[in-house]
Short mmCIF file of C-alpha atoms in Angstrom, two decimals:
data_model
loop_
_atom_site.label_atom_id
_atom_site.label_comp_id
_atom_site.label_asym_id
_atom_site.label_seq_id
_atom_site.Cartn_x
_atom_site.Cartn_y
_atom_site.Cartn_z
CA MET R 175 22.79 11.12 50.19
CA ALA R 176 20.44 12.97 47.25
CA LEU R 177 22.17 16.11 45.88
CA THR R 178 20.20 19.19 45.83
CA ASN R 179 22.53 21.25 44.07
CA THR R 180 21.16 20.88 40.59
CA SER R 181 24.75 21.94 39.16
CA GLU R 182 26.52 19.14 40.48
CA CYS R 183 23.37 16.67 39.78
CA ASN R 184 24.23 14.45 36.53
CA ILE R 185 20.97 12.77 35.57
CA TYR R 186 22.14 11.97 31.90
CA SER R 187 24.98 9.39 32.80
CA GLN R 188 24.78 5.53 32.69
CA MET R 189 22.69 5.37 29.50
CA GLN R 190 24.77 2.39 27.99
CA PRO R 191 22.59 -0.38 29.16
CA PHE R 192 19.87 1.29 27.17
CA THR R 193 21.52 1.43 23.88
CA TYR R 194 21.53 -2.66 23.52
CA ILE R 195 17.81 -3.21 23.47
CA TYR R 196 17.38 0.17 21.15
CA TYR R 197 19.85 -1.78 18.92
CA LEU R 198 18.00 -4.82 19.00
CA ILE R 199 14.99 -2.75 18.26
CA PHE R 200 16.08 -1.15 15.47
CA LEU R 201 17.76 -4.25 13.73
CA ILE R 202 14.22 -6.16 14.29
CA GLY R 203 12.13 -3.41 13.36
CA PHE R 204 14.37 -2.11 10.04
CA ILE R 205 13.95 -5.87 8.89
CA GLY R 206 10.53 -5.99 9.43
CA SER R 207 9.72 -2.75 7.64
CA CYS R 208 11.48 -3.28 4.69
CA PHE R 209 9.97 -6.49 4.32
CA ALA R 210 6.36 -4.67 5.03
CA LEU R 211 7.17 -1.98 2.33
CA TRP R 212 8.05 -4.64 -0.12
CA THR R 213 4.78 -6.53 0.39
CA PHE R 214 2.49 -3.08 0.06
CA LEU R 215 4.44 -2.57 -3.34
CA GLN R 216 3.15 -5.70 -4.55
CA THR R 217 -0.43 -5.11 -3.52
CA GLU R 218 -3.08 -2.65 -4.51
CA HIS R 219 -4.96 -0.66 -1.69
CA ARG R 220 -8.06 -0.66 -2.26
CA LYS R 221 -9.41 -0.24 1.21
CA CYS R 222 -9.01 2.61 3.85
CA MET R 223 -7.47 0.08 6.30
CA ASN R 224 -4.45 -0.32 4.14
CA VAL R 225 -4.17 3.74 3.67
CA TYR R 226 -3.87 4.03 7.60
CA LEU R 227 -1.29 0.85 7.87
CA ILE R 228 0.98 2.57 4.99
CA ASN R 229 0.96 6.20 6.79
CA LEU R 230 2.32 3.59 9.83
CA LEU R 231 4.81 2.17 7.83
CA THR R 232 6.28 5.59 6.77
CA THR R 233 6.11 6.73 10.59
CA ASP R 234 8.29 3.64 11.36
CA PHE R 235 11.11 4.64 8.67
CA LEU R 236 11.37 7.93 10.35
CA LEU R 237 11.85 6.08 13.77
CA THR R 238 14.71 4.13 11.86
CA LEU R 239 16.14 7.28 10.87
CA ALA R 240 16.29 8.58 14.32
CA LEU R 241 17.16 5.48 16.56
CA PRO R 242 21.23 5.04 15.04
CA VAL R 243 21.77 8.81 16.40
CA LYS R 244 20.27 8.18 19.65
CA ILE R 245 22.14 5.07 19.76
CA ILE R 246 25.31 6.48 19.55
CA VAL R 247 24.61 9.68 21.69
CA ASP R 248 23.38 7.13 24.39
CA LEU R 249 26.58 5.46 24.23
CA GLY R 250 28.44 8.62 25.16
CA VAL R 251 30.81 8.55 22.06
CA ALA R 252 28.78 11.22 19.80
CA PRO R 253 30.77 14.21 18.85
CA TRP R 254 29.57 17.55 20.53
CA LYS R 255 27.89 18.37 17.26
CA LEU R 256 25.68 15.12 16.42
CA LYS R 257 24.40 15.60 20.28
CA ILE R 258 23.15 18.97 19.00
CA PHE R 259 21.32 17.71 16.16
CA HIS R 260 19.72 14.45 17.87
CA CYS R 261 18.24 16.97 20.23
CA GLN R 262 17.08 19.51 17.54
CA VAL R 263 16.10 16.91 14.71
CA THR R 264 16.00 12.96 15.43
CA ALA R 265 14.79 13.14 18.91
CA CYS R 266 12.04 14.99 17.53
CA LEU R 267 11.60 12.30 14.63
CA ILE R 268 10.98 9.68 17.61
CA TYR R 269 7.93 11.61 19.28
CA ILE R 270 6.63 12.38 15.80
CA ASN R 271 6.57 8.61 15.21
CA MET R 272 5.05 7.86 18.52
CA TYR R 273 2.08 10.19 18.01
CA LEU R 274 1.26 9.73 14.20
CA SER R 275 1.72 5.81 15.11
CA ILE R 276 -1.24 6.62 18.24
CA ILE R 277 -3.42 8.30 15.64
CA PHE R 278 -3.34 5.73 13.15
CA LEU R 279 -3.71 2.70 15.24
CA GLY R 280 -7.10 4.67 16.67
CA PHE R 281 -8.11 4.77 13.10
CA VAL R 282 -7.49 1.16 12.48
CA SER R 283 -9.54 0.16 15.63
CA MET R 284 -12.55 2.59 14.36
CA ASP R 285 -12.32 1.34 10.60
CA ARG R 286 -12.39 -2.42 11.92
CA CYS R 287 -14.88 -1.70 14.58
CA LEU R 288 -17.05 0.19 11.56
CA GLN R 289 -16.91 -2.76 9.48
CA LEU R 290 -18.57 -4.99 11.80
CA THR R 291 -21.28 -2.57 13.69
CA GLN R 292 -22.30 -1.17 10.56
CA ARG R 293 -21.42 -3.95 7.99
CA TYR R 294 -24.32 -2.39 5.70
CA LYS R 295 -23.60 0.80 5.93
CA ILE R 296 -20.42 2.54 4.29
CA TYR R 297 -19.71 6.05 6.25
CA ARG R 298 -17.46 8.45 4.30
CA ILE R 299 -14.51 7.73 6.80
CA GLN R 300 -14.38 4.47 5.55
CA GLU R 301 -13.78 5.67 1.96
CA PRO R 302 -9.91 5.09 0.86
CA SER R 303 -10.04 8.77 -0.65
CA PHE R 304 -11.38 10.29 2.45
CA ALA R 305 -8.72 8.26 4.67
CA LYS R 306 -5.75 9.68 2.34
CA MET R 307 -7.57 13.16 3.26
CA ILE R 308 -7.57 12.92 6.86
CA SER R 309 -4.12 11.17 6.49
CA ALA R 310 -2.77 14.03 4.94
CA VAL R 311 -4.29 16.67 7.58
CA VAL R 312 -3.09 14.39 10.41
CA TRP R 313 0.28 14.94 8.94
CA VAL R 314 0.18 18.47 8.94
CA MET R 315 -1.23 19.00 12.35
CA VAL R 316 1.68 16.84 13.83
CA LEU R 317 4.60 18.02 12.03
CA PHE R 318 2.76 21.79 12.90
CA ILE R 319 3.13 20.96 16.43
CA MET R 320 6.60 19.25 16.48
CA VAL R 321 8.73 21.15 13.95
CA PRO R 322 8.71 24.28 15.54
CA ASN R 323 10.95 22.24 18.10
CA MET R 324 13.27 21.98 15.51
CA MET R 325 13.36 25.45 14.36
CA ILE R 326 13.34 27.41 17.36
CA PRO R 327 16.83 28.75 17.61
CA ILE R 328 18.75 26.91 20.43
CA LYS R 329 21.27 28.82 22.95
CA ASP R 330 25.17 27.99 23.23
CA VAL R 331 26.07 25.58 26.03
CA LYS R 332 29.59 24.82 27.15
CA GLU R 333 30.07 21.36 25.96
CA SER R 334 29.66 18.92 29.02
CA SER R 335 28.51 15.39 29.87
CA ASN R 336 25.76 16.71 32.40
CA VAL R 337 23.73 18.31 29.79
CA GLY R 338 20.55 17.61 28.26
CA CYS R 339 18.53 18.39 24.99
CA ILE R 340 16.14 20.62 27.26
CA ASP R 341 19.41 22.81 28.21
CA PHE R 342 19.97 23.96 24.83
CA LYS R 343 16.34 25.31 24.43
CA THR R 344 15.87 29.34 25.07
CA LYS R 345 12.90 30.14 27.30
CA VAL R 346 10.63 30.51 24.02
CA GLY R 347 11.84 26.75 23.26
CA ARG R 348 11.37 25.43 26.60
CA ASP R 349 7.41 26.96 26.52
CA TRP R 350 7.01 25.26 23.16
CA HIS R 351 8.22 22.15 24.13
CA VAL R 352 6.03 22.44 27.78
CA PHE R 353 3.00 23.06 25.22
CA THR R 354 3.71 20.25 22.78
CA ASN R 355 3.85 17.77 25.73
CA TYR R 356 0.17 18.59 26.74
CA ILE R 357 -0.74 19.01 23.28
CA CYS R 358 0.34 15.77 22.74
CA THR R 359 -0.88 14.00 25.93
CA ALA R 360 -4.27 15.13 24.78
CA ILE R 361 -3.84 13.49 21.68
CA PHE R 362 -2.85 10.30 23.57
CA LEU R 363 -6.04 10.53 25.54
CA ASN R 364 -8.81 11.12 23.12
CA PHE R 365 -6.97 8.09 20.68
CA SER R 366 -6.70 5.96 24.09
CA ALA R 367 -10.50 6.60 24.57
CA MET R 368 -11.40 5.55 20.29
CA VAL R 369 -9.57 2.24 20.98
CA LEU R 370 -11.50 1.52 24.28
CA ILE R 371 -14.65 2.60 22.57
CA SER R 372 -13.84 0.31 19.10
CA ASN R 373 -13.00 -2.88 21.64
CA PHE R 374 -16.44 -2.27 23.86
CA LEU R 375 -18.69 -2.19 20.65
CA VAL R 376 -17.10 -5.21 18.99
CA ILE R 377 -17.26 -6.85 22.60
CA ARG R 378 -20.76 -6.23 22.91
CA LEU R 379 -21.56 -7.13 19.15
CA LEU R 380 -19.73 -10.60 19.82
CA TYR R 381 -21.99 -11.00 22.94
CA GLN R 382 -24.98 -10.07 20.47
CA ASN R 383 -24.16 -12.74 18.17
CA LYS R 384 -22.85 -15.15 20.40
CA TYR R 385 -25.74 -17.80 19.04
CA THR R 386 -25.68 -17.07 15.18
CA GLU R 387 -23.63 -17.55 12.40
CA ARG R 388 -21.97 -14.20 12.57
CA TYR R 389 -20.13 -15.22 15.83
CA ARG R 390 -16.96 -16.53 14.21
CA SER R 391 -16.38 -13.51 11.86
CA VAL R 392 -17.21 -11.42 14.95
CA LYS R 393 -14.50 -13.43 17.17
CA LYS R 394 -11.82 -13.00 14.51
CA ALA R 395 -12.26 -9.44 14.50
CA LEU R 396 -12.27 -9.08 18.10
CA VAL R 397 -9.01 -10.95 18.38
CA ASN R 398 -7.39 -8.52 15.69
CA ILE R 399 -8.74 -5.64 17.73
CA LEU R 400 -7.32 -7.05 20.76
CA LEU R 401 -3.80 -7.22 19.23
CA VAL R 402 -3.93 -3.55 18.33
CA THR R 403 -5.14 -2.83 21.94
CA ALA R 404 -2.46 -5.09 23.44
CA SER R 405 0.26 -3.46 20.86
CA TYR R 406 -1.34 -0.16 21.82
CA ILE R 407 -0.89 -0.58 25.91
CA ILE R 408 2.36 -2.29 25.94
CA CYS R 409 3.71 0.45 23.67
CA PHE R 410 2.02 3.84 24.59
CA VAL R 411 0.46 3.60 28.24
CA PRO R 412 3.64 3.28 30.50
CA TYR R 413 5.38 6.22 28.83
CA HIS R 414 2.60 8.85 29.07
CA ILE R 415 2.40 7.55 32.96
CA VAL R 416 5.74 8.87 33.70
CA ARG R 417 5.37 11.90 30.93
CA ILE R 418 3.99 14.49 32.77
CA PRO R 419 5.97 13.87 36.02
CA TYR R 420 8.99 14.20 33.74
CA THR R 421 7.90 17.31 32.27
CA LEU R 422 7.70 18.99 35.47
CA SER R 423 11.16 17.65 36.76
CA GLN R 424 12.78 19.55 33.64
CA THR R 425 11.88 22.84 35.35
CA LYS R 426 14.03 22.64 37.94
CA THR R 427 12.66 24.95 40.30
CA ILE R 428 9.44 22.56 40.63
CA ILE R 429 11.45 19.46 41.18
CA THR R 430 14.98 20.26 42.55
CA ASP R 431 15.52 16.79 44.23
CA CYS R 432 18.57 15.13 42.24
CA PHE R 433 17.45 11.64 43.09
CA LEU R 434 13.88 12.01 41.99
CA ARG R 435 15.08 13.97 38.80
CA GLU R 436 17.19 11.04 38.17
CA SER R 437 14.80 8.32 38.85
CA LEU R 438 12.39 10.32 36.53
CA TYR R 439 14.38 10.43 34.13
CA LYS R 440 15.54 6.63 33.81
CA ALA R 441 11.94 5.99 34.27
CA LYS R 442 11.43 8.20 31.09
CA GLU R 443 14.29 6.61 29.28
CA SER R 444 12.92 3.02 30.26
CA THR R 445 9.22 3.47 29.14
CA LEU R 446 10.43 5.22 25.93
CA LEU R 447 12.13 1.70 25.29
CA PHE R 448 8.45 0.67 24.98
CA GLY R 449 7.51 3.40 22.86
CA VAL R 450 9.89 2.78 19.86
CA SER R 451 9.13 -1.12 20.54
CA ASN R 452 6.22 -0.27 18.34
CA LEU R 453 8.57 -0.86 14.97
CA CYS R 454 8.55 -4.37 16.03
CA PHE R 455 5.18 -4.69 16.52
CA ASP R 456 3.63 -3.05 13.63
CA PRO R 457 4.71 -5.83 10.90
CA ILE R 458 2.71 -8.20 12.79
CA LEU R 459 -0.06 -6.12 12.99
CA TYR R 460 0.15 -5.38 9.16
CA PHE R 461 0.16 -9.00 8.89
CA TYR R 462 -3.27 -9.79 11.00
CA LEU R 463 -5.28 -6.60 9.68
CA SER R 464 -4.60 -6.39 6.11
CA LYS R 465 -5.79 -9.40 4.19
CA THR R 466 -4.07 -8.13 0.80
CA PHE R 467 -1.07 -8.04 3.30
CA ARG R 468 -1.40 -11.47 4.27
CA LEU R 469 -1.99 -12.97 1.07
CA THR R 470 0.68 -11.35 -0.53
CA VAL R 471 3.17 -12.67 1.93
CA THR R 472 1.45 -16.31 1.92
CA LYS R 473 1.61 -16.60 -1.40
CA THR R 474 5.66 -15.33 -1.59
CA PHE R 475 6.56 -18.30 0.80
CA VAL R 476 4.49 -20.89 -0.67
CA SER R 477 6.04 -20.02 -4.17
CA PHE R 478 9.56 -20.08 -2.16
CA LYS R 479 8.75 -23.33 -1.13
CA ASP R 480 7.81 -24.97 -4.53
CA LYS R 481 10.72 -23.68 -5.85
CA HIS R 482 13.15 -25.48 -3.07
CA VAL R 483 11.13 -28.93 -3.11
CA PRO R 484 13.51 -31.86 -3.97
CA GLN R 485 12.81 -33.87 -7.08
CA ASP R 486 12.99 -36.95 -4.94
CA GLN R 487 9.99 -35.41 -3.23
CA GLU R 488 7.82 -35.15 -6.20
CA MET R 489 6.02 -37.86 -5.27
CA HIS R 490 4.28 -35.85 -2.10
CA GLY R 491 3.61 -32.94 -5.08
CA GLU R 492 -0.57 -33.67 -4.74
CA LYS R 493 -0.16 -33.24 -0.89
CA ILE R 494 1.76 -29.94 -1.15
CA SER R 495 -0.78 -28.71 -3.58
CA GLN R 496 -3.49 -29.40 -1.43
CA PHE R 497 -1.76 -27.76 1.53
CA HIS R 498 -1.38 -24.85 -0.51
CA VAL R 499 -4.91 -24.76 -1.69
CA SER R 500 -6.20 -25.11 2.29
CA VAL R 501 -3.92 -21.96 3.03
CA ASP R 502 -5.19 -19.72 0.55
CA THR R 503 -8.82 -20.68 1.31
CA ALA R 504 -8.26 -19.60 4.73
CA VAL R 505 -6.09 -16.46 3.97
CA LEU R 506 -9.47 -15.30 1.76
CA SER R 507 -11.86 -16.35 4.35
CA THR R 508 -10.72 -14.07 6.98
#
């Protein structure tokens, strides 16, 4: 039987199963992000695409700071003060990462689309200096929306397992929280449109050039944009389907049924797992979208292989070098 008495409704229990997946995401994402950082440090960033990808990498490191705290809190072993810190700071870092990732993936799709559809024109938005400026504006905008959630004073709450982050917020804090939810949903919808329009334009270009020499290069670009779109849909669409109903459930006067509130909370946490999984997908995107990143990775592994070739295999050296040349040629041609 569903409880309707909100004071007896504990929707925050049984979170331990989520922590194992969060831990796996953190481990894979942290290793991938560190390798991506090392690789980007070896390259020069003369293209607009690399500027957006570096900003995407920066947001990923914010997420790696937040996930360990969330894991401890969800395990139920966090001290009360750490839970308060999570609600005020690290939970906000997760959402900062999410919406910065959405925005920069939108810019990546647009830039890739312009490279193909307007290959003989260079728009201002495709210049690295402009990309740096617009990235700075995006950071300021998102932080302006999110940071008040950290700064607005909270109220004292008696220590209990049946307390969620929303319970710490004052009326002003709750109002700003709801406001930011709607603003962030608008960001998601607008940049989803940008990703879909970019896909449509490239697909149309592919169809128009299906009998020309340009078909192969357009097809490769389409694969890259579809990869971004697949990552975008998997990570962010499920969460935003659940977000509005969940936000309404936090206002207990609108949704009072305990079973429904608990179901929406579990749905939100489940889809949030997809949201933070962009930490694992992003290093793959760096490899496929950045030629300089891909070239650096290939050269690193090729040189590592050269150092570990046994002396008794020197007779195969000519074949190995030919293989290396073919790899570099393939990398430079994409």
